[in-house]
Amino acid sequence: MVRLLIVAHAPLASALQDVARHVFPEPVVALEAVDVQPQHRPEDIEAAVRAALDRHRPTNAADPDEALILTDVFGATPANVAQRVADGQHVRILAGVNVPMLWRALAYAALPLDELINRAMVGGAQGVMPITPTRPQNQVLQPSHDSKHHHHQQ
């Protein structure tokens, strides 16, 4: 199983972890969060990210040692630090994390890393859509024979 790590500006990482636990109360995969505070130095953040990844390394040598880091904004400190940790092969990064992406990653954590990344990206992209409130149809109220003057639209 691929380990998941959320690295994002505080308090987003912890909040996303809480949202994940709301839908997936039983841990399906190791999930950690590293909140990046404005006063944290990049070296300290990197140490925290490495420690989070190390906490859940597979104990069975037959299990793949793979992790996916989900970060909030490409080019910002969380993503830059994650790039120092990721090797591009066993530890990969997706930027632009959102709730649908996270849920998709959790739902498909048993897949190989490349497939998991594709599923998570699709989930994240499909989760972004405009929602317009539905307005009532333009119906003209007709006088009815209702003695109490209830106007029912159907």
Coordinates of C-alpha atoms in Angstrom, one line a residue:
M1 CA 0.0 0.0 0.0
V2 CA 1.2 3.5 -0.8
R3 CA 1.6 5.8 2.2
L4 CA 0.0 9.2 1.9
L5 CA 1.4 12.4 3.3
I6 CA -0.3 15.8 3.1
V7 CA 2.2 18.8 3.3
A8 CA 0.4 22.1 3.1
H9 CA 0.1 25.6 4.7
A10 CA -1.3 25.4 8.2
P11 CA -4.0 24.4 9.0
L12 CA -4.9 22.9 5.7
A13 CA -2.9 19.6 6.0
S14 CA -4.4 18.8 9.4
A15 CA -7.9 19.8 8.2
L16 CA -7.6 17.5 5.2
Q17 CA -6.5 14.7 7.4
D18 CA -9.5 15.3 9.6
V19 CA -11.8 15.2 6.5
A20 CA -10.2 12.0 5.4
R21 CA -10.8 10.4 8.8
H22 CA -14.4 11.6 8.6
V23 CA -15.1 9.5 5.5
F24 CA -12.5 6.8 6.1
P25 CA -12.6 6.3 9.9
E26 CA -10.8 3.0 9.8
P27 CA -7.3 3.7 8.4
V28 CA -7.1 2.1 5.0
V29 CA -3.5 3.4 4.6
A30 CA -0.9 5.3 6.6
L31 CA -1.9 9.0 6.4
E32 CA 0.1 11.8 7.9
A33 CA -0.2 15.5 7.8
V34 CA 2.5 18.2 8.1
D35 CA 1.2 21.7 8.6
V36 CA 3.7 24.3 7.4
Q37 CA 3.6 27.4 9.7
P38 CA 4.9 30.8 8.4
Q39 CA 7.7 30.8 11.0
H40 CA 9.1 27.3 10.1
R41 CA 12.4 27.2 8.4
P42 CA 12.5 25.0 5.3
E43 CA 15.1 22.7 6.9
D44 CA 12.8 22.0 9.8
I45 CA 9.9 21.3 7.5
E46 CA 12.0 18.9 5.5
A47 CA 13.0 17.1 8.7
A48 CA 9.3 16.8 9.7
V49 CA 8.4 15.5 6.2
R50 CA 11.2 12.9 6.3
A51 CA 10.2 11.8 9.8
A52 CA 6.5 11.4 8.8
L53 CA 7.6 9.3 5.8
D54 CA 9.9 7.2 8.0
R55 CA 7.2 6.4 10.6
H56 CA 5.2 4.3 8.2
R57 CA 7.9 2.5 6.2
P58 CA 6.8 -1.1 5.4
T59 CA 8.3 -3.7 7.8
N60 CA 7.9 -6.5 5.3
A61 CA 10.6 -6.4 2.6
A62 CA 8.2 -7.7 0.0
D63 CA 5.9 -4.6 0.4
P64 CA 6.9 -1.7 -1.9
D65 CA 8.3 1.3 -0.1
E66 CA 6.2 4.0 -1.9
A67 CA 4.6 7.2 -0.8
L68 CA 2.5 9.9 -2.4
I69 CA 2.9 13.5 -1.1
L70 CA -0.1 15.7 -1.6
T71 CA 0.6 19.4 -1.4
D72 CA -1.4 22.5 -1.8
V73 CA 0.4 25.0 -4.2
F74 CA 3.1 24.3 -6.7
G75 CA 6.0 26.6 -6.1
A76 CA 5.2 27.4 -2.5
T77 CA 7.3 26.3 0.5
P78 CA 5.4 23.0 1.1
A79 CA 5.8 21.8 -2.5
N80 CA 9.4 23.0 -2.6
V81 CA 10.3 21.1 0.5
A82 CA 8.4 18.0 -0.8
Q83 CA 10.5 18.1 -3.9
R84 CA 13.7 17.8 -1.9
V85 CA 12.3 14.6 -0.3
A86 CA 10.7 13.0 -3.3
D87 CA 12.9 10.9 -5.5
G88 CA 10.4 10.8 -8.4
Q89 CA 10.3 7.0 -8.3
H90 CA 9.2 5.7 -4.9
V91 CA 8.1 9.1 -3.4
R92 CA 6.0 11.2 -5.8
I93 CA 4.2 14.5 -5.4
L94 CA 0.9 15.9 -6.5
A95 CA 0.2 19.6 -6.1
G96 CA -3.2 21.2 -5.9
V97 CA -4.7 18.9 -3.3
N98 CA -8.4 19.1 -2.7
V99 CA -10.9 16.8 -0.9
P100 CA -11.9 14.8 -3.9
M101 CA -8.3 14.1 -4.8
L102 CA -7.6 13.0 -1.2
W103 CA -10.6 10.8 -1.1
R104 CA -9.8 9.2 -4.4
A105 CA -6.2 8.6 -3.2
L106 CA -7.5 6.9 -0.1
A107 CA -10.0 4.8 -2.0
Y108 CA -7.3 3.5 -4.4
A109 CA -4.3 3.4 -2.2
A110 CA -3.8 -0.3 -2.9
L111 CA -3.1 0.4 -6.6
P112 CA 0.5 0.8 -7.9
L113 CA 1.8 4.3 -7.4
D114 CA 1.4 5.4 -11.1
E115 CA -2.2 4.2 -11.2
L116 CA -2.9 5.8 -7.9
I117 CA -1.5 9.2 -9.1
N118 CA -3.7 9.0 -12.2
R119 CA -6.8 8.2 -10.1
A120 CA -6.1 11.0 -7.6
M121 CA -5.5 13.6 -10.4
V122 CA -8.7 12.7 -12.1
G123 CA -10.6 12.8 -8.8
G124 CA -9.2 16.2 -8.1
A125 CA -9.9 17.6 -11.5
Q126 CA -13.5 16.2 -11.6
G127 CA -14.1 17.6 -8.1
V128 CA -13.8 21.2 -9.5
M129 CA -16.9 22.4 -11.2
P130 CA -19.2 25.3 -11.2
I131 CA -22.5 24.9 -9.3
T132 CA -25.4 27.1 -10.1
P133 CA -28.4 27.2 -7.9
T134 CA -31.5 25.8 -9.6
R135 CA -34.1 28.4 -10.1
P136 CA -37.8 27.7 -10.2
Q137 CA -39.2 27.4 -13.7
N138 CA -41.0 30.5 -15.1
Q139 CA -44.5 29.3 -14.4
V140 CA -47.4 31.7 -14.2
L141 CA -49.6 31.1 -11.3
Q142 CA -53.1 30.4 -12.5
P143 CA -56.1 31.2 -10.4
S144 CA -57.3 28.0 -8.8
H145 CA -60.4 26.7 -7.3
D146 CA -58.6 26.2 -4.1
S147 CA -60.7 27.9 -1.4
K148 CA -57.7 28.5 0.8
H149 CA -55.8 30.1 -2.0
H150 CA -52.8 27.7 -1.8
H151 CA -50.7 28.0 -4.9
H152 CA -49.0 24.7 -5.7
Q153 CA -46.5 24.4 -8.4
Q154 CA -45.8 21.1 -9.9

